[in-house]
mmCIF file of N, CA, C and O in Angstrom:
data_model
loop_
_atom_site.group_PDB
_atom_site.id
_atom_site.type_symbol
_atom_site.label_atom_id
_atom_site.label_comp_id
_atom_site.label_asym_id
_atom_site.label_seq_id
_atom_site.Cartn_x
_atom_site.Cartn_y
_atom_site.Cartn_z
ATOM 1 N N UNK Z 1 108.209 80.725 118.516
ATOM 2 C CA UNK Z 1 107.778 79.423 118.059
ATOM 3 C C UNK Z 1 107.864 79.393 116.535
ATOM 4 O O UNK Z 1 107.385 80.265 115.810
ATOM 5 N N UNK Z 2 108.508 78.327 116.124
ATOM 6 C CA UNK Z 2 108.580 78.430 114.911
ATOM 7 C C UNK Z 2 106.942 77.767 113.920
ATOM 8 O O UNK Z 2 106.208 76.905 114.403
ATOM 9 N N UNK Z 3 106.670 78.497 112.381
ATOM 10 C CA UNK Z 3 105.776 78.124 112.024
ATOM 11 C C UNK Z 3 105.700 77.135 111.175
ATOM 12 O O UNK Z 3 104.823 77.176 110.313
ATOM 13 N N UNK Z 4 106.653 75.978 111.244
ATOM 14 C CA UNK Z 4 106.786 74.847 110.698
ATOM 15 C C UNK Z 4 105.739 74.130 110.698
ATOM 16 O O UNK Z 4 104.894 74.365 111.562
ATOM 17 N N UNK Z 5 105.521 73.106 109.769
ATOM 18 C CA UNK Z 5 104.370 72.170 110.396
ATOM 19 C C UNK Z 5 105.412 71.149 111.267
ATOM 20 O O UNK Z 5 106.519 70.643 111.083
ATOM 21 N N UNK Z 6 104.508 71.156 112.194
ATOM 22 C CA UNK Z 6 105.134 69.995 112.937
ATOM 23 C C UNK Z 6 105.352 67.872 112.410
ATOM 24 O O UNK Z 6 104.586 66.926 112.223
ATOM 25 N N UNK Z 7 106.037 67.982 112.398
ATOM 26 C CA UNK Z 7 105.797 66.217 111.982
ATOM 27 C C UNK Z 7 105.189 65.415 112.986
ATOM 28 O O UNK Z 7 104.329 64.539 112.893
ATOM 29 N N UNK Z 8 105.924 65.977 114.168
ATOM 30 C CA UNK Z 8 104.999 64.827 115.508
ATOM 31 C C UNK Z 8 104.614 65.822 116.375
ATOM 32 O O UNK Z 8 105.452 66.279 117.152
ATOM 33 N N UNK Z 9 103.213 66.332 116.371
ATOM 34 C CA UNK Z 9 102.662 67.224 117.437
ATOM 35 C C UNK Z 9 102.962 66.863 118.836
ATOM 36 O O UNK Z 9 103.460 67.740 119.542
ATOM 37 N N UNK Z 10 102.773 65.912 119.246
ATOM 38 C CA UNK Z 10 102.491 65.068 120.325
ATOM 39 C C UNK Z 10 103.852 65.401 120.878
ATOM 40 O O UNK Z 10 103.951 65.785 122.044
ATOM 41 N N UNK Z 11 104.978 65.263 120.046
ATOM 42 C CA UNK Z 11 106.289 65.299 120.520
ATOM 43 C C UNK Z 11 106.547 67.002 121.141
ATOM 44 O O UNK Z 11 107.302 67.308 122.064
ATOM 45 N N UNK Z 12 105.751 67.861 120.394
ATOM 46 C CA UNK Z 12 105.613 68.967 121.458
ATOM 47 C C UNK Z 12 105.474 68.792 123.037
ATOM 48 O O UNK Z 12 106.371 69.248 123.746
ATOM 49 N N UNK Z 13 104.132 68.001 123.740
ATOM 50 C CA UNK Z 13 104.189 67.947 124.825
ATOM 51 C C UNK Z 13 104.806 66.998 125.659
ATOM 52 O O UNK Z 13 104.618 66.765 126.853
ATOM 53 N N UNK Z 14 105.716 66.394 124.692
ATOM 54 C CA UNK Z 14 106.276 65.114 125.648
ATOM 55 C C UNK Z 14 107.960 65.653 125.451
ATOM 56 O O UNK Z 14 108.738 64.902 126.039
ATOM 57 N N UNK Z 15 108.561 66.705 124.798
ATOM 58 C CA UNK Z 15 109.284 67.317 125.157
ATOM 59 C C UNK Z 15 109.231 68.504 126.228
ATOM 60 O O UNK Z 15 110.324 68.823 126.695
ATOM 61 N N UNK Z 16 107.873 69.345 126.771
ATOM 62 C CA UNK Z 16 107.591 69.772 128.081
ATOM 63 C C UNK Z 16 107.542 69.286 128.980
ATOM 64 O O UNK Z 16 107.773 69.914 130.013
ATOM 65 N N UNK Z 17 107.304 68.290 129.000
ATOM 66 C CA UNK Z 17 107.220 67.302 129.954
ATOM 67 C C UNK Z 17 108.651 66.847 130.540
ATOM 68 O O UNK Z 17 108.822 67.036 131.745
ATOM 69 N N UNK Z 18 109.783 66.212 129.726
ATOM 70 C CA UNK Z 18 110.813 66.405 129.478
ATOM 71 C C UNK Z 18 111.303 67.489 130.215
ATOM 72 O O UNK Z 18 111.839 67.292 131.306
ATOM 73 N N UNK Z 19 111.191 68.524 129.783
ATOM 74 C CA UNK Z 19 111.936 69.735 130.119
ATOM 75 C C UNK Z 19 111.803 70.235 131.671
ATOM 76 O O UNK Z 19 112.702 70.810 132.284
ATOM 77 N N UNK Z 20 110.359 69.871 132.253
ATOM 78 C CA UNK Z 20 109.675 69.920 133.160
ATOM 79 C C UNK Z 20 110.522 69.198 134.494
ATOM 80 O O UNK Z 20 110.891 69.683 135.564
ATOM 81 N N UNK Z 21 110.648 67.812 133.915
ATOM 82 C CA UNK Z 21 111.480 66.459 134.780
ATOM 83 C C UNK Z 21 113.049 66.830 134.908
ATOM 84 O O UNK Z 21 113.664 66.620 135.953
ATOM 85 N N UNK Z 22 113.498 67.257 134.049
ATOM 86 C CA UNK Z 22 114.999 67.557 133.897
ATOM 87 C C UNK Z 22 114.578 69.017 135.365
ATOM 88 O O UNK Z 22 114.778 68.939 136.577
ATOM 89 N N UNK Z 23 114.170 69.796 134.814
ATOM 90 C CA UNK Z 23 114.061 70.546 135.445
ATOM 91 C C UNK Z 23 113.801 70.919 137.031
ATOM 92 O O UNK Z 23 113.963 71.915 137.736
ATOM 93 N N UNK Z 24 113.323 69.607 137.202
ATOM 94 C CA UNK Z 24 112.593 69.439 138.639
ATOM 95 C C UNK Z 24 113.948 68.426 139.446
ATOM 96 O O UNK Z 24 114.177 68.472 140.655
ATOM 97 N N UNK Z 25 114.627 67.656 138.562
ATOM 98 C CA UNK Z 25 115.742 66.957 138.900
ATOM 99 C C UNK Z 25 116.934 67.919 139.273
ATOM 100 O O UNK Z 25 117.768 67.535 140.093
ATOM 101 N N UNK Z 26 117.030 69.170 138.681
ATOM 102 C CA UNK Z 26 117.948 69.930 138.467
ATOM 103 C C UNK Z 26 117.440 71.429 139.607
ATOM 104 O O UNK Z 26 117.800 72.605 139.558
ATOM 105 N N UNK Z 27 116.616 70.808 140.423
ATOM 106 C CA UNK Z 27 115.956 71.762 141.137
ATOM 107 C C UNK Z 27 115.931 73.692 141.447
ATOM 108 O O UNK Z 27 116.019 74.498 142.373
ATOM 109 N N UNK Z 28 115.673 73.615 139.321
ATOM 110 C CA UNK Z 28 115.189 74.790 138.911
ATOM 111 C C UNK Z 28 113.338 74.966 139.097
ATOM 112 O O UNK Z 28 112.750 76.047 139.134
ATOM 113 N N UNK Z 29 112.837 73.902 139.170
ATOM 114 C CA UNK Z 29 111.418 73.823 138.763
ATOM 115 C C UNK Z 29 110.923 75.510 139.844
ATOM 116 O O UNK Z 29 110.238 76.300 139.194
ATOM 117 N N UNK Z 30 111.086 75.722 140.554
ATOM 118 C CA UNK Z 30 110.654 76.612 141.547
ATOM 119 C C UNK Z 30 111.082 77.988 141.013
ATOM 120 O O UNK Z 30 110.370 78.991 141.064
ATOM 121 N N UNK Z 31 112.285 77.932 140.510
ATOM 122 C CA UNK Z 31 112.515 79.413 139.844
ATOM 123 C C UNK Z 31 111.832 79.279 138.732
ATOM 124 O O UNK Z 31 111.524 80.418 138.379
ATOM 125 N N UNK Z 32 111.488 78.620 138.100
ATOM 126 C CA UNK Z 32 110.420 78.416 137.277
ATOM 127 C C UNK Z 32 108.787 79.109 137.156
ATOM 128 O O UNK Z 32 107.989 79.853 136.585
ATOM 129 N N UNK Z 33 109.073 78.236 138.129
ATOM 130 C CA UNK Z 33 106.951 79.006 139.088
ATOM 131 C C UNK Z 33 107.181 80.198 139.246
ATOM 132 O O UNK Z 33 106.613 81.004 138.509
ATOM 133 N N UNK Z 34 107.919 80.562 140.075
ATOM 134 C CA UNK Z 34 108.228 82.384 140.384
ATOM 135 C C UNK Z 34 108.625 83.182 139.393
ATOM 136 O O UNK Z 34 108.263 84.348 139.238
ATOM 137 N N UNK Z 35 109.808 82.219 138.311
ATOM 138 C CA UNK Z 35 109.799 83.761 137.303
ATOM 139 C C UNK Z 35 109.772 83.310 135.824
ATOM 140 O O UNK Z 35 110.161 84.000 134.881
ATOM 141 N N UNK Z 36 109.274 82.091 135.747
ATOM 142 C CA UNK Z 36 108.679 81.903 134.330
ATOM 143 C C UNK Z 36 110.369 81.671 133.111
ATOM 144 O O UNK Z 36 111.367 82.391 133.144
ATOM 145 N N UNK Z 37 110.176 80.688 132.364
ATOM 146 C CA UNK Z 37 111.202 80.765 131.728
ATOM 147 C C UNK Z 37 112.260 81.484 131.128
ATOM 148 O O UNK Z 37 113.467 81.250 131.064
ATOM 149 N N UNK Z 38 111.117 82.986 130.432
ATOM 150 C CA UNK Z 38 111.397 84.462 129.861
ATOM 151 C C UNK Z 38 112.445 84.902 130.702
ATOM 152 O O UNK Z 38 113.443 85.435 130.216
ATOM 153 N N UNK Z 39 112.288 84.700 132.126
ATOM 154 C CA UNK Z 39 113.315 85.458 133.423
ATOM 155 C C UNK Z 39 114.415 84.246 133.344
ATOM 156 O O UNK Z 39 113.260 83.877 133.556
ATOM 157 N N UNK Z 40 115.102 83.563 133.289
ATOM 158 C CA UNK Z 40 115.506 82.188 133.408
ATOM 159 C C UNK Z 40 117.035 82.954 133.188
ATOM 160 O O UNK Z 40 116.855 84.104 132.789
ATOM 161 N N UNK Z 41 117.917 82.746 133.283
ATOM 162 C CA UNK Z 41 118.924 83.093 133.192
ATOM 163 C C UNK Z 41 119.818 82.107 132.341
ATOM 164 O O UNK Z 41 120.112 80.999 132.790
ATOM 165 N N UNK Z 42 120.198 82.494 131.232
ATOM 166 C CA UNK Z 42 120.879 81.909 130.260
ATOM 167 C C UNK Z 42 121.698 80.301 130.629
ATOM 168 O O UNK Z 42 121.448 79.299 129.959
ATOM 169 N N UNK Z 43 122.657 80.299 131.765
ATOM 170 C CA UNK Z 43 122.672 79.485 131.911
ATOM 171 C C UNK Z 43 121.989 78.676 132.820
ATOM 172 O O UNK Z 43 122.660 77.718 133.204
ATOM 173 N N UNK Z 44 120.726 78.771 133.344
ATOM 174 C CA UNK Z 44 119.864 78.192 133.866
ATOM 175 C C UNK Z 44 119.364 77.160 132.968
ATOM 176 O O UNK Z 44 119.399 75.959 133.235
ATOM 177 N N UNK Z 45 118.846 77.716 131.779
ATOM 178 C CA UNK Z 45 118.062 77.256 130.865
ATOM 179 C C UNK Z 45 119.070 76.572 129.983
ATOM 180 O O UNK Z 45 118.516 75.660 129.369
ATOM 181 N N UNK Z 46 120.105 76.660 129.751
ATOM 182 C CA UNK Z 46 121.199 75.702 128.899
ATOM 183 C C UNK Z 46 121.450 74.575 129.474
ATOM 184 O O UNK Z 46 121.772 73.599 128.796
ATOM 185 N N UNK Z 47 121.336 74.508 130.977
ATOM 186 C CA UNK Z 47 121.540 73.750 131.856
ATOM 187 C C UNK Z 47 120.301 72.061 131.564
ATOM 188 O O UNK Z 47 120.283 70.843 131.385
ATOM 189 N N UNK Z 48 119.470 73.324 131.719
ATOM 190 C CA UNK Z 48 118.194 72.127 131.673
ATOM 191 C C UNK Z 48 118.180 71.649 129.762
ATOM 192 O O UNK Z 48 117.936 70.458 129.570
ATOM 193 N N UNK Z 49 118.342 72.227 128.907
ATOM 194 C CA UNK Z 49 118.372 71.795 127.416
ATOM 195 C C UNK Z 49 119.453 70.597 127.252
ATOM 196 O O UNK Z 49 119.416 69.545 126.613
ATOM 197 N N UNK Z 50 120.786 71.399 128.395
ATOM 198 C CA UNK Z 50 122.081 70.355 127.892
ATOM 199 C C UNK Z 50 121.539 68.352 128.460
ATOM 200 O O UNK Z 50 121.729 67.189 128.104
ATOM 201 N N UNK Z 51 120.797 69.170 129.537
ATOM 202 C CA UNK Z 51 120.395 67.335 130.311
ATOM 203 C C UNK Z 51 118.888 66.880 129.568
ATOM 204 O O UNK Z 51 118.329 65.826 129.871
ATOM 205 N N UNK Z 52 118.506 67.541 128.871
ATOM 206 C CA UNK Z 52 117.432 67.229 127.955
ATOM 207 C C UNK Z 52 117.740 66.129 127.156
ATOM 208 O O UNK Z 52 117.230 65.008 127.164
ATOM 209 N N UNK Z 53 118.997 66.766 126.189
ATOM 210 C CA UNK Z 53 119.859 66.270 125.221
ATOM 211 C C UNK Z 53 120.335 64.837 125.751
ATOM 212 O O UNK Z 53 120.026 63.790 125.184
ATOM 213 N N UNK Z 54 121.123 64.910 126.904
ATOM 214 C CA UNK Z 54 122.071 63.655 127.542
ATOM 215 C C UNK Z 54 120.704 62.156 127.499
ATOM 216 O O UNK Z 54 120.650 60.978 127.143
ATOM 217 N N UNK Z 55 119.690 63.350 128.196
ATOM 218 C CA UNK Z 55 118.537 62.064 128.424
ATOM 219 C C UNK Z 55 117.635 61.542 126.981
ATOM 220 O O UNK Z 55 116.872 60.577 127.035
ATOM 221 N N UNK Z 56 117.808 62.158 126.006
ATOM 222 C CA UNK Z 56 117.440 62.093 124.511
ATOM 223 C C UNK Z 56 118.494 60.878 124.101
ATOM 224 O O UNK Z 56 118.207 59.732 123.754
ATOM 225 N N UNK Z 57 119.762 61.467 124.245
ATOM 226 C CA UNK Z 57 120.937 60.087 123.456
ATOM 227 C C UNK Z 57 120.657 59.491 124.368
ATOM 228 O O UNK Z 57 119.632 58.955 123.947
ATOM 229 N N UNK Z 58 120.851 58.930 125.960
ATOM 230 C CA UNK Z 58 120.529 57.691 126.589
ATOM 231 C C UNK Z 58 119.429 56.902 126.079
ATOM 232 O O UNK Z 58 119.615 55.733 125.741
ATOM 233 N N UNK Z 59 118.106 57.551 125.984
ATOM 234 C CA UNK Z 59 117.208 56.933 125.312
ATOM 235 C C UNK Z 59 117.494 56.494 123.676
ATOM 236 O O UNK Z 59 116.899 55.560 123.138
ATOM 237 N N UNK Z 60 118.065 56.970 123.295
ATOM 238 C CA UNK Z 60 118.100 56.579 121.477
ATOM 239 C C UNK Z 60 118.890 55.220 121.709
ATOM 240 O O UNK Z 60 118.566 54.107 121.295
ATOM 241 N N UNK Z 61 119.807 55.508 122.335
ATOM 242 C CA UNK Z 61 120.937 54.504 122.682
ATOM 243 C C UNK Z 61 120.522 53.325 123.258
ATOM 244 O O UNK Z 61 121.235 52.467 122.738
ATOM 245 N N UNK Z 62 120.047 52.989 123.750
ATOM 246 C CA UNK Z 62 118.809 51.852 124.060
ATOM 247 C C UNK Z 62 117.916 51.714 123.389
ATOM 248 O O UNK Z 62 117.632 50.516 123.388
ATOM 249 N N UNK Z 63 117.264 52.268 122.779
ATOM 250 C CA UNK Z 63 116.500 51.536 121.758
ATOM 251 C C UNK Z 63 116.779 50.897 120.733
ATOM 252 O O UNK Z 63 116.217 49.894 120.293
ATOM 253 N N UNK Z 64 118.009 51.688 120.161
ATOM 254 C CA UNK Z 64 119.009 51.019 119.173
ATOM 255 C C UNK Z 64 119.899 49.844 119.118
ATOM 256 O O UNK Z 64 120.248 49.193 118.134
ATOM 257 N N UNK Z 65 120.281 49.656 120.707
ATOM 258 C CA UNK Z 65 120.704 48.507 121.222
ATOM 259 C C UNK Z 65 119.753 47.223 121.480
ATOM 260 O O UNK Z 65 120.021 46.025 121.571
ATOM 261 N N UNK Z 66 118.800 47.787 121.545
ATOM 262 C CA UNK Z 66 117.623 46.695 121.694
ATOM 263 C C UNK Z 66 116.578 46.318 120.282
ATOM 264 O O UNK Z 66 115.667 45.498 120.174
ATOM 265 N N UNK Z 67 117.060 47.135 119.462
ATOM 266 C CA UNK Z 67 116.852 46.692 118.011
ATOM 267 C C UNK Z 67 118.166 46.270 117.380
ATOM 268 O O UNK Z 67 118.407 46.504 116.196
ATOM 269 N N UNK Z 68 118.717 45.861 117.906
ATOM 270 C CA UNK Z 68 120.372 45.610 116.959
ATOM 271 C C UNK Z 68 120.885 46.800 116.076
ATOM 272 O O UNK Z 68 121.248 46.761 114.901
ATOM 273 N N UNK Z 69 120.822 47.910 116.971
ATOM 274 C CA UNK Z 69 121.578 48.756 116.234
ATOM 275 C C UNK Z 69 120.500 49.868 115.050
ATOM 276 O O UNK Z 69 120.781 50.981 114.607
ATOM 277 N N UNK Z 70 119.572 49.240 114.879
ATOM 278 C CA UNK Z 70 118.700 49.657 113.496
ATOM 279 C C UNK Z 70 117.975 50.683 114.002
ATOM 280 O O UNK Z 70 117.503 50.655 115.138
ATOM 281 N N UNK Z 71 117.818 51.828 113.045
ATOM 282 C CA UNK Z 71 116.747 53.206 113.166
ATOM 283 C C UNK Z 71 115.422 52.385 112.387
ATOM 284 O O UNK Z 71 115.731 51.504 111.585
ATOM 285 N N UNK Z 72 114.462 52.575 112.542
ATOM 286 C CA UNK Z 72 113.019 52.320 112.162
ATOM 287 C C UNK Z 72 112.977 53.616 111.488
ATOM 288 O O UNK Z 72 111.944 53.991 110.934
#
């Protein structure tokens, strides 16, 4: 874990959460329970980061479209 200050704490648990859903979609969640992320096998876990990501730009991408394009 890095010892940055965080800018948005909150965004800590709503990226677990995240990771959690991808994960449960991608029906790793169970190798999960049994062997904990640490055991996860490289591309297990790239797997679930890469659809993290996809579902991160879908979301930006709509919000941006629904603000005309503009970052706040």
């Amino acid at each position: 874990m890095s010892k940055r200050r965080k800018l948005y704490p909150k965004a800590e648990d709503d990226l677990d959460s995240l990771k959690e859903e991808v994960a449960e979609e991608l029906h790793l969640d169970d190798d999960i329970k049994e062997r904990g992320f640490e055991n996860m096998t490289t591309r297990e876990v790239g797997k679930i980061g890469g659809n993290m990501v996809k579902k991160m730009i879908k979301y930006a991408e709509k919000e941006m479209d629904e603000k005309g394009g503009k970052i706040d």
